[in-house]
Coordinates of C-alpha atoms in Angstrom, one line a residue:
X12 CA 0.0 0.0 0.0
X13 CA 1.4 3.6 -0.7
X14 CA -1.5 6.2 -0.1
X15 CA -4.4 5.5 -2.6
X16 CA -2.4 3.0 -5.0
X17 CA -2.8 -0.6 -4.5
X18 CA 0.0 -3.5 -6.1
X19 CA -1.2 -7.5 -5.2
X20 CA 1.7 -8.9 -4.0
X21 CA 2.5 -12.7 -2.9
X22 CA 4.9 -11.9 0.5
X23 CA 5.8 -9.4 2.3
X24 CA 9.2 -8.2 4.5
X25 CA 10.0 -6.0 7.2
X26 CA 9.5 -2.7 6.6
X27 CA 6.5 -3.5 3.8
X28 CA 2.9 -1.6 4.6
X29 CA 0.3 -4.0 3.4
X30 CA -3.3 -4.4 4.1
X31 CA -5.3 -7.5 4.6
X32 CA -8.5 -8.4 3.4
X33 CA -10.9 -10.7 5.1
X34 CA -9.0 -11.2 7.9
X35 CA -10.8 -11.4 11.6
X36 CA -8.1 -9.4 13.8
X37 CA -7.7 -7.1 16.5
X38 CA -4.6 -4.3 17.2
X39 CA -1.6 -6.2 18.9
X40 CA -2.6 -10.0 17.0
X41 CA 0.0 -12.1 16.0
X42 CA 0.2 -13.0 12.2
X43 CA 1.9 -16.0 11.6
X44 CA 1.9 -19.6 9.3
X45 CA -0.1 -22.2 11.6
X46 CA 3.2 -24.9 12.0
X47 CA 5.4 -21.6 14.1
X48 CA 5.5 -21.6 17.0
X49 CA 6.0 -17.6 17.3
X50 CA 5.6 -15.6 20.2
X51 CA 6.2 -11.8 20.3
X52 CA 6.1 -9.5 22.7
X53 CA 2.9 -7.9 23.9
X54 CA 2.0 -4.6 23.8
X55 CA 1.7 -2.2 27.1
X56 CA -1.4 -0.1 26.3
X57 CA -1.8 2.9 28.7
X58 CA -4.8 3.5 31.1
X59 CA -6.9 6.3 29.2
X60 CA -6.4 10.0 30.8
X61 CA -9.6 12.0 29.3
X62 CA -12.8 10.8 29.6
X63 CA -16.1 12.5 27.4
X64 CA -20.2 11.6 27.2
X65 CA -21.6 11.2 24.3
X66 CA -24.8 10.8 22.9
X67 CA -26.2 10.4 19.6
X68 CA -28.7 13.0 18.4
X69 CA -30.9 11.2 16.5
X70 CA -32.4 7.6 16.6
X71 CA -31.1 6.9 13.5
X72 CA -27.9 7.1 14.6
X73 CA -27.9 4.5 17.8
X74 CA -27.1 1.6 15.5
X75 CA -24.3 3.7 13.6
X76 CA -22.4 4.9 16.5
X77 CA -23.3 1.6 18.0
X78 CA -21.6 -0.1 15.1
X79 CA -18.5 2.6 14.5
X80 CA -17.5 2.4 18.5
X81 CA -17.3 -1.5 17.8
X82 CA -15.0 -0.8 14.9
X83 CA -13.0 1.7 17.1
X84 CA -12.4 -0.2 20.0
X85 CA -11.1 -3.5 17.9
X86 CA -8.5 -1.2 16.1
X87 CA -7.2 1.1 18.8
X88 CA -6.4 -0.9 22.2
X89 CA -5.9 2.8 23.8
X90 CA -9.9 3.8 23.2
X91 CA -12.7 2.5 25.7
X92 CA -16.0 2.6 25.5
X93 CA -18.1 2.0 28.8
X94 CA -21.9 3.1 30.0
X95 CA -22.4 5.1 33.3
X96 CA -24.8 2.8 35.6
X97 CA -26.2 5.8 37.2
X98 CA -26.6 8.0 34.2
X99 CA -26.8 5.1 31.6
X100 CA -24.8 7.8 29.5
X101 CA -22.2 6.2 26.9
X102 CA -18.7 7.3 27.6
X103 CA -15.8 7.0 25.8
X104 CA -12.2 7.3 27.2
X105 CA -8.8 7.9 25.4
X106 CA -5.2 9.7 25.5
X107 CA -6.0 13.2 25.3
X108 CA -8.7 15.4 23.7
X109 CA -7.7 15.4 20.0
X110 CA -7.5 11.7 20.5
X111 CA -11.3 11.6 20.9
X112 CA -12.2 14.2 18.7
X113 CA -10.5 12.4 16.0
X114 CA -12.7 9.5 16.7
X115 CA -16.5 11.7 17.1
X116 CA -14.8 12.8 13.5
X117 CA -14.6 9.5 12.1
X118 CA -18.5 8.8 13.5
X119 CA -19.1 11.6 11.4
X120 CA -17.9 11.1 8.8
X121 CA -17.5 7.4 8.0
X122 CA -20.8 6.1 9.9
X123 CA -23.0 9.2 9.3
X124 CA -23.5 9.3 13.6
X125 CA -24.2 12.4 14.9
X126 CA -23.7 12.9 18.8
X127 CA -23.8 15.3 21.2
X128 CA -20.4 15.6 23.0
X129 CA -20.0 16.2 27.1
X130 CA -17.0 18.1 29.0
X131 CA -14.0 15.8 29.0
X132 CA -13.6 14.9 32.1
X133 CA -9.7 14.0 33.6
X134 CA -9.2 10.7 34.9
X135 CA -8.3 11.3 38.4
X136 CA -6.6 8.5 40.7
X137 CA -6.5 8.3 44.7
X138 CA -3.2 7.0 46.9
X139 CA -2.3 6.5 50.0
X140 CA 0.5 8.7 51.4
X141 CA 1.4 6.6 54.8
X142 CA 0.5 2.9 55.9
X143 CA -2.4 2.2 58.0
X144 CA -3.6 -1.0 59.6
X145 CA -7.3 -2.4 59.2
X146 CA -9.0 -5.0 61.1
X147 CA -12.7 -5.7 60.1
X148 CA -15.0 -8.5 60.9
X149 CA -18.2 -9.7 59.2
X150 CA -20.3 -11.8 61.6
X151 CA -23.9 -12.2 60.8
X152 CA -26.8 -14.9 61.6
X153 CA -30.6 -14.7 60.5
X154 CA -32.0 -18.1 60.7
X155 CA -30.1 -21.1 58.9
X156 CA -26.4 -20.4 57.4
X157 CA -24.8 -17.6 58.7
X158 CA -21.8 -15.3 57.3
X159 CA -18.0 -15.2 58.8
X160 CA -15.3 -13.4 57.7
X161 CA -12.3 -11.8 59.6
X162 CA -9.2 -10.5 58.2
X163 CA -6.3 -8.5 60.0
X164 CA -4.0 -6.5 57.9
X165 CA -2.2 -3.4 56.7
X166 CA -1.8 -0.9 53.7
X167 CA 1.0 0.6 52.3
X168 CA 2.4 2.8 49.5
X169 CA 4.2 1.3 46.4
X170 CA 5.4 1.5 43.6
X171 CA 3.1 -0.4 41.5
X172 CA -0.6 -0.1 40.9
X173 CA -1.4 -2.9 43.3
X174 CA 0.1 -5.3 45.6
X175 CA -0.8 -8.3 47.8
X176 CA 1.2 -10.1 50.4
X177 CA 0.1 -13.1 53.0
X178 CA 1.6 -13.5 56.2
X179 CA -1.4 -15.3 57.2
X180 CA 0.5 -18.4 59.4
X181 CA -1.4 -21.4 61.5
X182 CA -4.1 -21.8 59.3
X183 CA -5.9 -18.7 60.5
X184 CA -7.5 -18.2 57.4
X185 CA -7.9 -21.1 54.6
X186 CA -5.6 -20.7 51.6
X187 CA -8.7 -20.8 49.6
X188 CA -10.8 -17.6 51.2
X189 CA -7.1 -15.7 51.3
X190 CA -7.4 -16.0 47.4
X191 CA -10.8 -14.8 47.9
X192 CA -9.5 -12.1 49.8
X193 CA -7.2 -11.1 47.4
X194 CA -10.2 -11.0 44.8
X195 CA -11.7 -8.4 47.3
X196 CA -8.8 -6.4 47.9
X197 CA -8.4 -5.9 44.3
X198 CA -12.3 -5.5 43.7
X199 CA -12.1 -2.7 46.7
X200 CA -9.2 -0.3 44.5
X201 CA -11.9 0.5 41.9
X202 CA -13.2 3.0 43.9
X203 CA -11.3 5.6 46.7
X204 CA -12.8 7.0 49.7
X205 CA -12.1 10.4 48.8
X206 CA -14.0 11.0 45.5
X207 CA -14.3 7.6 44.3
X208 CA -11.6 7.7 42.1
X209 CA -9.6 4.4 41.2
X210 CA -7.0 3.3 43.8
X211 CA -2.7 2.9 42.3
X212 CA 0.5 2.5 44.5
X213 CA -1.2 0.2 47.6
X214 CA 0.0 -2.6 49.0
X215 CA -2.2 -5.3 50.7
X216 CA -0.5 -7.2 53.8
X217 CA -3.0 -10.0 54.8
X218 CA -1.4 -10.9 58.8
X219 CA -4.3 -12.6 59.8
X220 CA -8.0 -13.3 60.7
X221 CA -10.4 -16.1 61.6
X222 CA -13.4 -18.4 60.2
X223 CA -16.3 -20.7 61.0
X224 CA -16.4 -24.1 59.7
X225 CA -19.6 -23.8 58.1
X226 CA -20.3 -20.1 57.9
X227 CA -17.2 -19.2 56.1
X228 CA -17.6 -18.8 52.4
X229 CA -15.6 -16.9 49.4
X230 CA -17.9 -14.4 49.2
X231 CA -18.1 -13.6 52.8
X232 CA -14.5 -12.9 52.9
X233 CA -14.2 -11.2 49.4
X234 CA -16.8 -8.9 51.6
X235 CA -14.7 -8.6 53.9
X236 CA -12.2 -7.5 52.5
X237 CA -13.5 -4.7 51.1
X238 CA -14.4 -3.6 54.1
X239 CA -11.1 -3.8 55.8
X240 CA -9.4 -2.0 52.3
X241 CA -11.9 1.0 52.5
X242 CA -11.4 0.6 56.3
X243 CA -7.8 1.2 56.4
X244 CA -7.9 3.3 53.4
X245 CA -9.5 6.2 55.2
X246 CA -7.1 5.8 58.3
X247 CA -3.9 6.0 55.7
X248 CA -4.5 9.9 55.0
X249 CA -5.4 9.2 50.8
X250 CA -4.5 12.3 48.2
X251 CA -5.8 12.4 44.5
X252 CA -3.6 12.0 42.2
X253 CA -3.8 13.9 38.4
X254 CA -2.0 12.8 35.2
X255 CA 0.7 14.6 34.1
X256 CA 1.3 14.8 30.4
X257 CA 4.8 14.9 28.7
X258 CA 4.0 18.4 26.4
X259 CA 6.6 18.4 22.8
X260 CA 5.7 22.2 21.9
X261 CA 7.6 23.0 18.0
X262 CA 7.5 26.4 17.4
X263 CA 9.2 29.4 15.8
X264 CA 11.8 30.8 17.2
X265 CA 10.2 34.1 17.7
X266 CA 7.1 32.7 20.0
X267 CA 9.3 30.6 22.2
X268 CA 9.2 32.7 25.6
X269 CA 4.9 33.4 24.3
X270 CA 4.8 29.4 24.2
X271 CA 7.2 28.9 27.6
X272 CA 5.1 31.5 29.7
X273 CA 1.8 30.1 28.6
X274 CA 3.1 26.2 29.8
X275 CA 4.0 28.4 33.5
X276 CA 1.0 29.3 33.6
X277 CA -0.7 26.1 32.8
X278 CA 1.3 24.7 36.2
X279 CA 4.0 23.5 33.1
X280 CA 7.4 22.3 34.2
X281 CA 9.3 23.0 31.7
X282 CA 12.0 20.5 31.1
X283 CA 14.4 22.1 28.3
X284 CA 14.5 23.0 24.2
X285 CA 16.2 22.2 21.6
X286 CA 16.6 25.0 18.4
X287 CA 17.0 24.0 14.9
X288 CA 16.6 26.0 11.5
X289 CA 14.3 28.6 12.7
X290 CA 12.5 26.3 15.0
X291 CA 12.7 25.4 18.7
X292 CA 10.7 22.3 20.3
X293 CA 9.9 23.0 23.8
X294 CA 9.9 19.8 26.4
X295 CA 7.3 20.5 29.5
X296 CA 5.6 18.5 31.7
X297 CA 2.0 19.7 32.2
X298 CA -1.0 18.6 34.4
X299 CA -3.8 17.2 31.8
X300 CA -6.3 18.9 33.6
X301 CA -4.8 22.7 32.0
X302 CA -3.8 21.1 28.1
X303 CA -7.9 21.3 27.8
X304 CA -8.2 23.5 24.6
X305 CA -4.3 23.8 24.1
X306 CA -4.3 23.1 20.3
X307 CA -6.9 26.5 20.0
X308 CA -4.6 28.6 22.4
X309 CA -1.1 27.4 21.0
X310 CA -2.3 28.1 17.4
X311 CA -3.2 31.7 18.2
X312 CA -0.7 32.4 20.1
X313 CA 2.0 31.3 17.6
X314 CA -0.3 32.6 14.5
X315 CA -1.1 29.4 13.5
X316 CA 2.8 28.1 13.0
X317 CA 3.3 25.8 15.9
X318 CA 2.3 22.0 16.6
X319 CA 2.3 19.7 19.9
X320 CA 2.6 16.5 20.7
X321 CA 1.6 14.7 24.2
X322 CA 1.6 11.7 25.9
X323 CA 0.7 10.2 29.7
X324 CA 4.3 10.9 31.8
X325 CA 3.0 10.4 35.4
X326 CA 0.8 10.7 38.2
X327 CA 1.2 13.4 40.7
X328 CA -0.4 14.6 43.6
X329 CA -3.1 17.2 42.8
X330 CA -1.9 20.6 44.6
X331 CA -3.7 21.9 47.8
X332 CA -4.6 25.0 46.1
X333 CA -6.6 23.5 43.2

């Protein structure tokens, strides 16, 4: 393939762009002859950072958006599509604004859906900033089988998203309803205590607990565990967290200190540039929450002659003063 112009061809080599026809795949799919035994390496796909609402304007176009979000969501590992439970409200999630507004485009334009579009909306996390200890116990009898869950443990910060750790000795708890507590732990990071954000850098330290014989079930202690997480989660003094964006600004030279003060302003730490030909590129790292409506204000302010690039960096705590 090369643009518009098509040439049949009977194999293909590295480097080749070719394109498939009739062939059931998905982005990050392995293509290979039946007898290999090949096995490449996967591909990490970033949690989305802006979230938007949409909804389509006319009946007539339920079944088309319907249809192109399918399409979208096969070929792009980085777009979601979920619905709000309370709001039954579609949403779609993605790597920045002109991410998604490439995609309502698309609808547009390829499906004939029309939709109404919602604020973006950042995707916020919650963390813990010390450890905290939780001890919660689920005890309850009504006639016939009761339910009994106890589990003993701590939280802590870490480095990755999530952690889990038994020091459960003596049998205190089953190995089977610790794997249940685990399920719960996990379950129990989807939504903070602050805003209801989701939950990163905790670590789960099962030490102990207790069961009954015959009131003691999985889901009793996956329960429980919940419980104890949003229990010692509240003790452990939790901050929000807000992606931070790595911000490539090219520009000409003349509008470099216009584009540098406007990143300062947008709470920007600017990390350095680099000047070539008439051109400097400009390296900042920016909260997502200010790059709303960048590629407007960056193209007035540098008369139309400048382009960005940006991608998720890190997480960092939101400041006090926001």
């Amino acid at each position: 393939m090369h643009a518009n112009h098509r040439q049949e061809i009977t194999e293909a080599t590295a480097g080749d762009i070719i394109a498939l026809m009739g062939i059931d795949c998905a982005s990050g799919d392995t293509l290979c002859d039946l007898g290999s035994n090949l096995c490449l390496e996967g591909i990490v796909v970033p949690e989305p950072v802006v979230t938007l609402s949409i909804i389509p304007k006319h009946q007539d176009d339920v079944a088309r958006m319907s249809k192109a979000l399918h399409r979208f969501t096969r070929e792009d590992p980085t777009f979601r599509v979920t619905v709000d439970p309370e709001s039954n409200q579609t949403l779609i999630s993605g790597m920045g604004e002109l991410h998604l507004a490439i995609y309502i485009e698309r609808m547009k334009r390829e499906y004939k859906a029309e939709v109404d579009v919602g604020a973006p909306a950042v995707a916020y996390r919650e963390t813990i900033s010390q450890g905290a200890s939780f001890d919660y116990k689920l005890k309850k009898q009504a006639g016939g089988a009761g339910q009994y869950a106890h589990v003993i443990g701590r939280i802590e910060p870490c480095e990755e998203a999530f952690a889990f750790e038994s020091q459960v000795v003596g049998g205190a708890i089953p190995q089977e309803f610790i794997s249940a507590c685990e399920k719960g732990f996990r379950e129990a990071t989807a939504n903070g205590v602050l805003m209801g954000y989701p939950v990163t850098g905790v670590k789960v330290i099962l030490q102990g607990g207790s069961y009954h014989r015959v009131d003691s079930k999985d889901l009793a202690f996956r329960y429980a565990a919940v419980q104890g997480f949003l229990q010692g989660l509240a003790m452990a003094k939790p901050i929000i967290l807000e992606p931070i964006m790595r911000v490539d600004v090219e520009t000409p030279n003349q509008y470099l200190g216009r584009v540098q003060g406007d990143l300062c302003a947008r709470r920007g730490l600017l990390l350095g540039s680099k000047t070539m030909e008439g051109y400097s590129v400009i390296q900042a790292e920016v909260p997502l929450k200010e790059m709303f409506g960048y590629s407007t204000a960056v193209r007035s302010l540098c008369s139309g002659q400048a382009s960005f690039t940006m991608e998720l960096a890190t997480y960092r705590p939101v400041p006090s003063t926001q």
